[in-house]
Short mmCIF file of C-alpha atoms in Angstrom, two decimals:
data_model
loop_
_atom_site.label_atom_id
_atom_site.label_comp_id
_atom_site.label_asym_id
_atom_site.label_seq_id
_atom_site.Cartn_x
_atom_site.Cartn_y
_atom_site.Cartn_z
CA MET X 196 91.82 61.50 73.60
CA THR X 197 93.50 64.88 73.75
CA THR X 198 92.32 67.66 76.01
CA PRO X 199 91.47 70.81 74.05
CA ALA X 200 93.79 73.73 74.74
CA LEU X 201 92.34 76.34 77.02
CA PRO X 202 92.21 79.95 75.83
CA ALA X 203 94.83 82.28 77.24
CA PRO X 204 93.57 84.17 80.28
CA VAL X 205 92.72 87.79 79.53
CA VAL X 206 94.16 90.39 81.89
CA SER X 207 93.45 94.12 81.61
CA LEU X 208 95.46 96.84 83.32
CA ALA X 209 93.31 99.85 84.14
CA TYR X 210 95.75 102.53 85.23
CA HIS X 211 96.57 106.23 85.41
CA SER X 212 100.06 107.70 85.33
CA GLY X 213 100.63 111.36 86.09
CA PHE X 214 104.37 111.69 85.45
CA GLY X 215 105.31 108.35 83.86
CA HIS X 216 106.35 106.37 86.94
CA THR X 217 103.15 104.34 87.17
CA ALA X 218 103.28 103.71 83.41
CA VAL X 219 106.67 102.03 83.91
CA LEU X 220 105.09 99.71 86.48
CA ALA X 221 102.13 99.03 84.19
CA GLU X 222 104.48 98.00 81.40
CA ALA X 223 106.36 95.71 83.80
CA VAL X 224 103.12 94.03 84.89
CA ARG X 225 102.03 93.72 81.25
CA ALA X 226 105.28 92.23 79.99
CA ALA X 227 105.49 89.64 82.75
CA ALA X 228 101.83 88.64 82.37
CA VAL X 229 102.31 88.19 78.61
CA GLU X 230 105.44 86.12 79.27
CA ALA X 231 103.35 83.98 81.63
CA GLY X 232 100.86 83.30 78.83
CA ALA X 233 98.14 85.90 79.28
CA THR X 234 96.57 88.18 76.72
CA VAL X 235 96.95 91.66 78.19
CA HIS X 236 95.24 94.99 77.48
CA LEU X 237 96.76 98.25 78.72
CA ILE X 238 94.01 100.79 79.39
CA LYS X 239 94.71 104.39 80.39
CA VAL X 240 91.69 105.29 82.49
CA ASP X 241 91.91 109.00 81.67
CA GLU X 242 91.52 108.15 77.98
CA ILE X 243 89.19 105.14 78.25
CA THR X 244 86.86 104.40 75.34
CA GLU X 245 83.64 102.41 75.26
CA ALA X 246 85.51 99.62 73.47
CA GLN X 247 88.00 99.51 76.34
CA TRP X 248 85.19 99.34 78.89
CA GLU X 249 84.02 96.29 76.96
CA GLN X 250 87.54 94.85 77.13
CA LEU X 251 87.39 95.17 80.91
CA ASP X 252 84.01 93.43 80.91
CA ALA X 253 85.47 90.53 78.89
CA SER X 254 88.61 90.14 81.02
CA ASP X 255 89.31 87.35 83.48
CA ALA X 256 91.33 89.73 85.67
CA ILE X 257 91.61 93.49 86.08
CA VAL X 258 94.70 95.07 87.61
CA PHE X 259 94.24 98.58 88.99
CA GLY X 260 97.16 101.01 88.93
CA SER X 261 97.56 104.60 90.05
CA PRO X 262 100.08 106.93 91.64
CA THR X 263 99.35 107.81 95.24
CA TYR X 264 98.54 111.51 95.50
CA MET X 265 97.63 113.04 98.86
CA GLY X 266 97.20 109.62 100.40
CA THR X 267 94.95 108.01 97.81
CA ALA X 268 94.64 107.14 94.14
CA SER X 269 94.79 110.01 91.66
CA GLY X 270 91.75 112.08 90.74
CA ALA X 271 91.72 110.53 87.28
CA PHE X 272 91.56 107.05 88.78
CA HIS X 273 88.79 108.08 91.16
CA THR X 274 86.81 109.38 88.17
CA PHE X 275 87.24 105.99 86.49
CA ALA X 276 86.22 104.17 89.68
CA GLU X 277 83.05 106.23 89.96
CA ALA X 278 82.27 105.65 86.28
CA SER X 279 82.53 101.90 86.89
CA ALA X 280 79.25 102.15 88.84
CA LYS X 281 77.44 101.19 85.63
CA ARG X 282 79.33 97.88 85.76
CA TRP X 283 78.64 97.60 89.49
CA ALA X 284 74.89 97.87 88.87
CA THR X 285 74.91 95.00 86.37
CA ARG X 286 77.55 92.92 88.21
CA ALA X 287 79.62 92.90 85.01
CA TRP X 288 82.88 92.36 86.93
CA GLN X 289 81.56 89.90 89.48
CA ASP X 290 83.92 86.96 90.15
CA LYS X 291 86.76 88.43 88.10
CA LEU X 292 90.19 88.55 89.69
CA ALA X 293 91.61 91.90 90.78
CA ALA X 294 95.05 93.15 91.81
CA GLY X 295 96.81 96.50 92.12
CA PHE X 296 99.98 98.57 92.08
CA THR X 297 100.93 102.12 93.03
CA ASN X 298 103.85 104.53 93.26
CA SER X 299 104.71 107.56 95.37
CA ALA X 300 107.76 109.72 96.00
CA SER X 301 108.08 108.69 99.66
CA LYS X 302 108.96 105.24 100.96
CA SER X 303 105.55 104.98 102.60
CA GLY X 304 103.64 107.92 101.16
CA ASP X 305 100.40 106.34 102.42
CA LYS X 306 100.49 103.92 99.48
CA LEU X 307 98.72 101.35 101.63
CA HIS X 308 95.59 103.49 101.50
CA THR X 309 95.63 103.44 97.70
CA LEU X 310 95.92 99.65 97.66
CA GLN X 311 93.11 99.43 100.20
CA PHE X 312 91.00 101.71 98.01
CA PHE X 313 91.57 99.27 95.14
CA THR X 314 90.52 96.31 97.31
CA VAL X 315 87.31 98.03 98.38
CA LEU X 316 86.56 98.92 94.75
CA ALA X 317 87.10 95.27 93.82
CA ALA X 318 84.91 94.10 96.70
CA GLN X 319 82.10 96.44 95.64
CA HIS X 320 82.21 94.76 92.24
CA GLY X 321 82.24 91.26 93.76
CA MET X 322 85.75 90.54 92.52
CA SER X 323 88.36 88.28 94.14
CA TRP X 324 91.55 90.05 95.23
CA VAL X 325 94.97 88.59 94.37
CA SER X 326 97.68 89.66 96.79
CA LEU X 327 101.35 90.15 95.98
CA ASN X 328 102.40 86.95 97.80
CA LEU X 329 105.98 88.07 98.41
CA LEU X 330 107.82 88.11 101.70
CA PRO X 331 109.16 91.58 102.55
CA GLY X 332 112.64 92.50 101.46
CA TRP X 333 115.14 95.00 102.88
CA ASN X 334 114.12 94.37 106.48
CA SER X 335 117.34 93.06 108.00
CA SER X 336 120.96 94.15 108.26
CA THR X 337 121.92 91.69 105.53
CA ALA X 338 119.08 92.68 103.19
CA SER X 339 119.29 95.14 100.32
CA GLU X 340 117.16 97.87 98.78
CA ASN X 341 117.48 95.81 95.61
CA ASP X 342 115.34 93.04 97.13
CA LEU X 343 111.95 92.19 95.69
CA ASN X 344 109.19 93.86 97.71
CA ARG X 345 111.81 96.14 99.26
CA LEU X 346 109.06 98.37 100.70
CA GLY X 347 107.27 95.50 102.43
CA PHE X 348 103.76 95.62 100.98
CA PHE X 349 101.43 92.63 100.80
CA LEU X 350 98.19 93.79 99.16
CA GLY X 351 99.88 94.72 95.89
CA ALA X 352 103.03 96.05 94.26
CA ALA X 353 104.30 99.35 95.66
CA ALA X 354 107.08 101.53 94.29
CA GLN X 355 108.97 104.64 95.37
CA SER X 356 110.36 107.06 92.82
CA PRO X 357 112.12 110.38 93.58
CA ASN X 358 109.90 113.35 92.83
CA ASP X 359 112.70 115.15 91.00
CA GLN X 360 113.17 112.33 88.47
CA GLY X 361 111.00 111.12 85.64
CA ALA X 362 110.23 107.57 84.60
CA GLU X 363 113.95 106.75 84.64
CA GLY X 364 113.84 107.11 88.43
CA VAL X 365 111.65 104.06 89.04
CA HIS X 366 113.71 101.66 91.14
CA LYS X 367 114.74 98.42 89.43
CA ALA X 368 113.62 96.37 92.41
CA ASP X 369 110.17 97.95 92.19
CA ILE X 370 110.00 97.12 88.49
CA ALA X 371 110.94 93.51 89.31
CA THR X 372 108.25 93.46 92.01
CA ALA X 373 105.67 94.66 89.46
CA GLU X 374 106.84 91.90 87.12
CA HIS X 375 106.22 89.40 89.90
CA LEU X 376 102.67 90.74 90.23
CA GLY X 377 102.16 90.36 86.48
CA ARG X 378 103.24 86.72 86.56
CA ARG X 379 101.12 86.02 89.61
CA ILE X 380 97.91 87.50 88.21
CA ALA X 381 98.41 85.63 84.93
CA GLU X 382 98.94 82.34 86.78
CA GLN X 383 95.92 82.87 89.00
CA ALA X 384 93.79 83.82 86.01
CA ARG X 385 94.89 80.63 84.23
CA ILE X 386 93.69 78.61 87.23
CA VAL X 387 90.31 80.36 87.12
CA VAL X 388 89.94 79.78 83.38
CA ALA X 389 90.82 76.10 83.78
CA GLY X 390 88.44 75.73 86.72
CA ARG X 391 85.54 77.28 84.84
CA ALA X 392 86.22 75.00 81.87
CA ALA X 393 86.28 71.96 84.14
CA LEU X 394 82.99 72.94 85.78
CA ALA X 395 81.39 73.46 82.37
CA ALA X 396 82.57 70.07 81.05
#
């Protein structure tokens, strides 16, 4: 007796990009998640449609992405977060997986606060947060700025891009770190899909 194939996990990336840097990270997360077997939707939160809200509702995992402006997520992302209150009221995103990524011009740039904002948003919705699960790079004399997780974040993927460069300025190590996040969220979503199928059997 053969076991029926499970559907591919569905991952949606709800993100805002002001100058193109965060869009580069979103594409890296998307490509790696697709390579890992997920169906992925890219959703620009400043252009979101009702159909895309429904895609979020139908997803197994939602990855939040935003630049860090003035120590928090962008205004456009905050508008999206507030609009998600309709989903909060109906628990539409309860028990979905969540993860996040951000970019700023400074090495720190208070990006941690943006990732923490994402985690609180996820918690309000009853979601389960998926961390980056990478040891920090570039923290010894023999390490390199080309290491994965070169900025040493744990909650999610963080990138630093010079403020006088466009999307081409996103560091290759930060792109690779975002790819790692994409693979990880796809793998964790596959586990959740398989678990739900097993419980329903």
